[in-house]
Amino acid sequence: MSSKDIPKQEQPNNPLHGVKLVDILEELVATYGWREMSERVNINCFKNDPSIKSSLKFLRRTPWAREKVEQMYLYRNGSKK
């Protein structure tokens, strides 16, 4: 059985289902900018020479920081988890 034969699991109660972390980060940077993001989520990758690449690397390894960024995204888009 190949991966094409496995049906995709639906997650109707997960507002982040199908949304990539890179898309979340790009939208937040476009909306708030790095400075405001660093004030809302106190992490160095938003403060010192910020970039999408370095932030993605940090957020993928740091669950608590990723959770805060996801919550900011949900709040910005009017969803509450």
mmCIF file of C-alpha atoms in Angstrom:
data_model
loop_
_atom_site.group_PDB
_atom_site.id
_atom_site.type_symbol
_atom_site.label_atom_id
_atom_site.label_comp_id
_atom_site.label_asym_id
_atom_site.label_seq_id
_atom_site.Cartn_x
_atom_site.Cartn_y
_atom_site.Cartn_z
ATOM 1 C CA MET A 1 0.000 0.000 0.000
ATOM 2 C CA SER A 2 1.540 3.322 -1.036
ATOM 3 C CA SER A 3 1.118 6.647 0.726
ATOM 4 C CA LYS A 4 -1.236 7.700 -2.083
ATOM 5 C CA ASP A 5 -3.686 4.973 -1.017
ATOM 6 C CA ILE A 6 -3.931 6.216 2.563
ATOM 7 C CA PRO A 7 -6.832 8.639 2.982
ATOM 8 C CA LYS A 8 -6.025 12.019 4.485
ATOM 9 C CA GLN A 9 -7.283 12.461 8.010
ATOM 10 C CA GLU A 10 -9.711 15.306 8.398
ATOM 11 C CA GLN A 11 -9.247 17.609 11.352
ATOM 12 C CA PRO A 12 -12.356 19.796 11.396
ATOM 13 C CA ASN A 13 -11.651 21.141 14.906
ATOM 14 C CA ASN A 14 -8.064 22.171 14.173
ATOM 15 C CA PRO A 15 -7.961 25.708 12.721
ATOM 16 C CA LEU A 16 -4.270 25.272 11.845
ATOM 17 C CA HIS A 17 -4.783 22.100 9.809
ATOM 18 C CA GLY A 18 -3.169 22.537 6.411
ATOM 19 C CA VAL A 19 -1.486 25.844 7.308
ATOM 20 C CA LYS A 20 2.299 25.773 7.007
ATOM 21 C CA LEU A 21 4.490 27.355 9.655
ATOM 22 C CA VAL A 22 6.287 29.392 6.988
ATOM 23 C CA ASP A 23 2.947 30.855 5.855
ATOM 24 C CA ILE A 24 2.008 31.720 9.439
ATOM 25 C CA LEU A 25 5.339 33.451 10.006
ATOM 26 C CA GLU A 26 5.279 35.374 6.720
ATOM 27 C CA GLU A 27 1.752 36.635 7.392
ATOM 28 C CA LEU A 28 2.618 37.738 10.923
ATOM 29 C CA VAL A 29 5.779 39.531 9.779
ATOM 30 C CA ALA A 30 3.825 41.305 7.038
ATOM 31 C CA THR A 31 1.146 42.340 9.535
ATOM 32 C CA TYR A 32 3.147 43.204 12.645
ATOM 33 C CA GLY A 33 6.801 43.385 11.633
ATOM 34 C CA TRP A 34 9.694 41.890 13.568
ATOM 35 C CA ARG A 35 9.740 44.553 16.294
ATOM 36 C CA GLU A 36 6.119 44.105 17.361
ATOM 37 C CA MET A 37 6.408 40.332 17.090
ATOM 38 C CA SER A 38 9.407 40.406 19.446
ATOM 39 C CA GLU A 39 7.331 42.424 21.914
ATOM 40 C CA ARG A 40 4.441 39.969 21.728
ATOM 41 C CA VAL A 41 6.603 36.819 21.800
ATOM 42 C CA ASN A 42 9.845 37.418 23.682
ATOM 43 C CA ILE A 43 12.308 35.292 21.712
ATOM 44 C CA ASN A 44 15.730 36.293 20.427
ATOM 45 C CA CYS A 45 15.193 35.087 16.864
ATOM 46 C CA PHE A 46 12.653 37.924 16.482
ATOM 47 C CA LYS A 47 14.957 40.501 18.113
ATOM 48 C CA ASN A 48 18.505 39.934 16.880
ATOM 49 C CA ASP A 49 18.980 39.964 13.094
ATOM 50 C CA PRO A 50 15.589 38.308 12.422
ATOM 51 C CA SER A 51 14.902 36.278 9.316
ATOM 52 C CA ILE A 52 12.260 33.806 8.214
ATOM 53 C CA LYS A 53 14.858 31.038 7.923
ATOM 54 C CA SER A 54 16.344 31.441 11.424
ATOM 55 C CA SER A 55 12.901 31.849 12.980
ATOM 56 C CA LEU A 56 11.578 28.710 11.298
ATOM 57 C CA LYS A 57 14.576 26.727 12.527
ATOM 58 C CA PHE A 58 14.028 27.916 16.109
ATOM 59 C CA LEU A 59 10.249 27.478 16.089
ATOM 60 C CA ARG A 60 10.477 23.928 14.729
ATOM 61 C CA ARG A 61 12.787 22.947 17.618
ATOM 62 C CA THR A 62 11.008 24.878 20.378
ATOM 63 C CA PRO A 63 7.406 23.805 21.019
ATOM 64 C CA TRP A 64 6.533 26.536 23.548
ATOM 65 C CA ALA A 65 7.637 29.294 21.150
ATOM 66 C CA ARG A 66 5.810 27.725 18.225
ATOM 67 C CA GLU A 67 2.649 27.522 20.334
ATOM 68 C CA LYS A 68 2.862 31.246 21.126
ATOM 69 C CA VAL A 69 3.330 32.133 17.446
ATOM 70 C CA GLU A 70 0.420 29.894 16.439
ATOM 71 C CA GLN A 71 -1.771 31.533 19.097
ATOM 72 C CA MET A 72 -0.821 34.980 17.782
ATOM 73 C CA TYR A 73 -1.780 33.840 14.269
ATOM 74 C CA LEU A 74 -5.123 32.461 15.452
ATOM 75 C CA TYR A 75 -5.873 35.636 17.399
ATOM 76 C CA ARG A 76 -4.971 37.783 14.376
ATOM 77 C CA ASN A 77 -7.319 35.751 12.193
ATOM 78 C CA GLY A 78 -10.187 35.782 14.669
ATOM 79 C CA SER A 79 -9.984 32.126 15.694
ATOM 80 C CA LYS A 80 -9.667 30.995 19.261
ATOM 81 C CA LYS A 81 -8.233 27.621 20.098
#
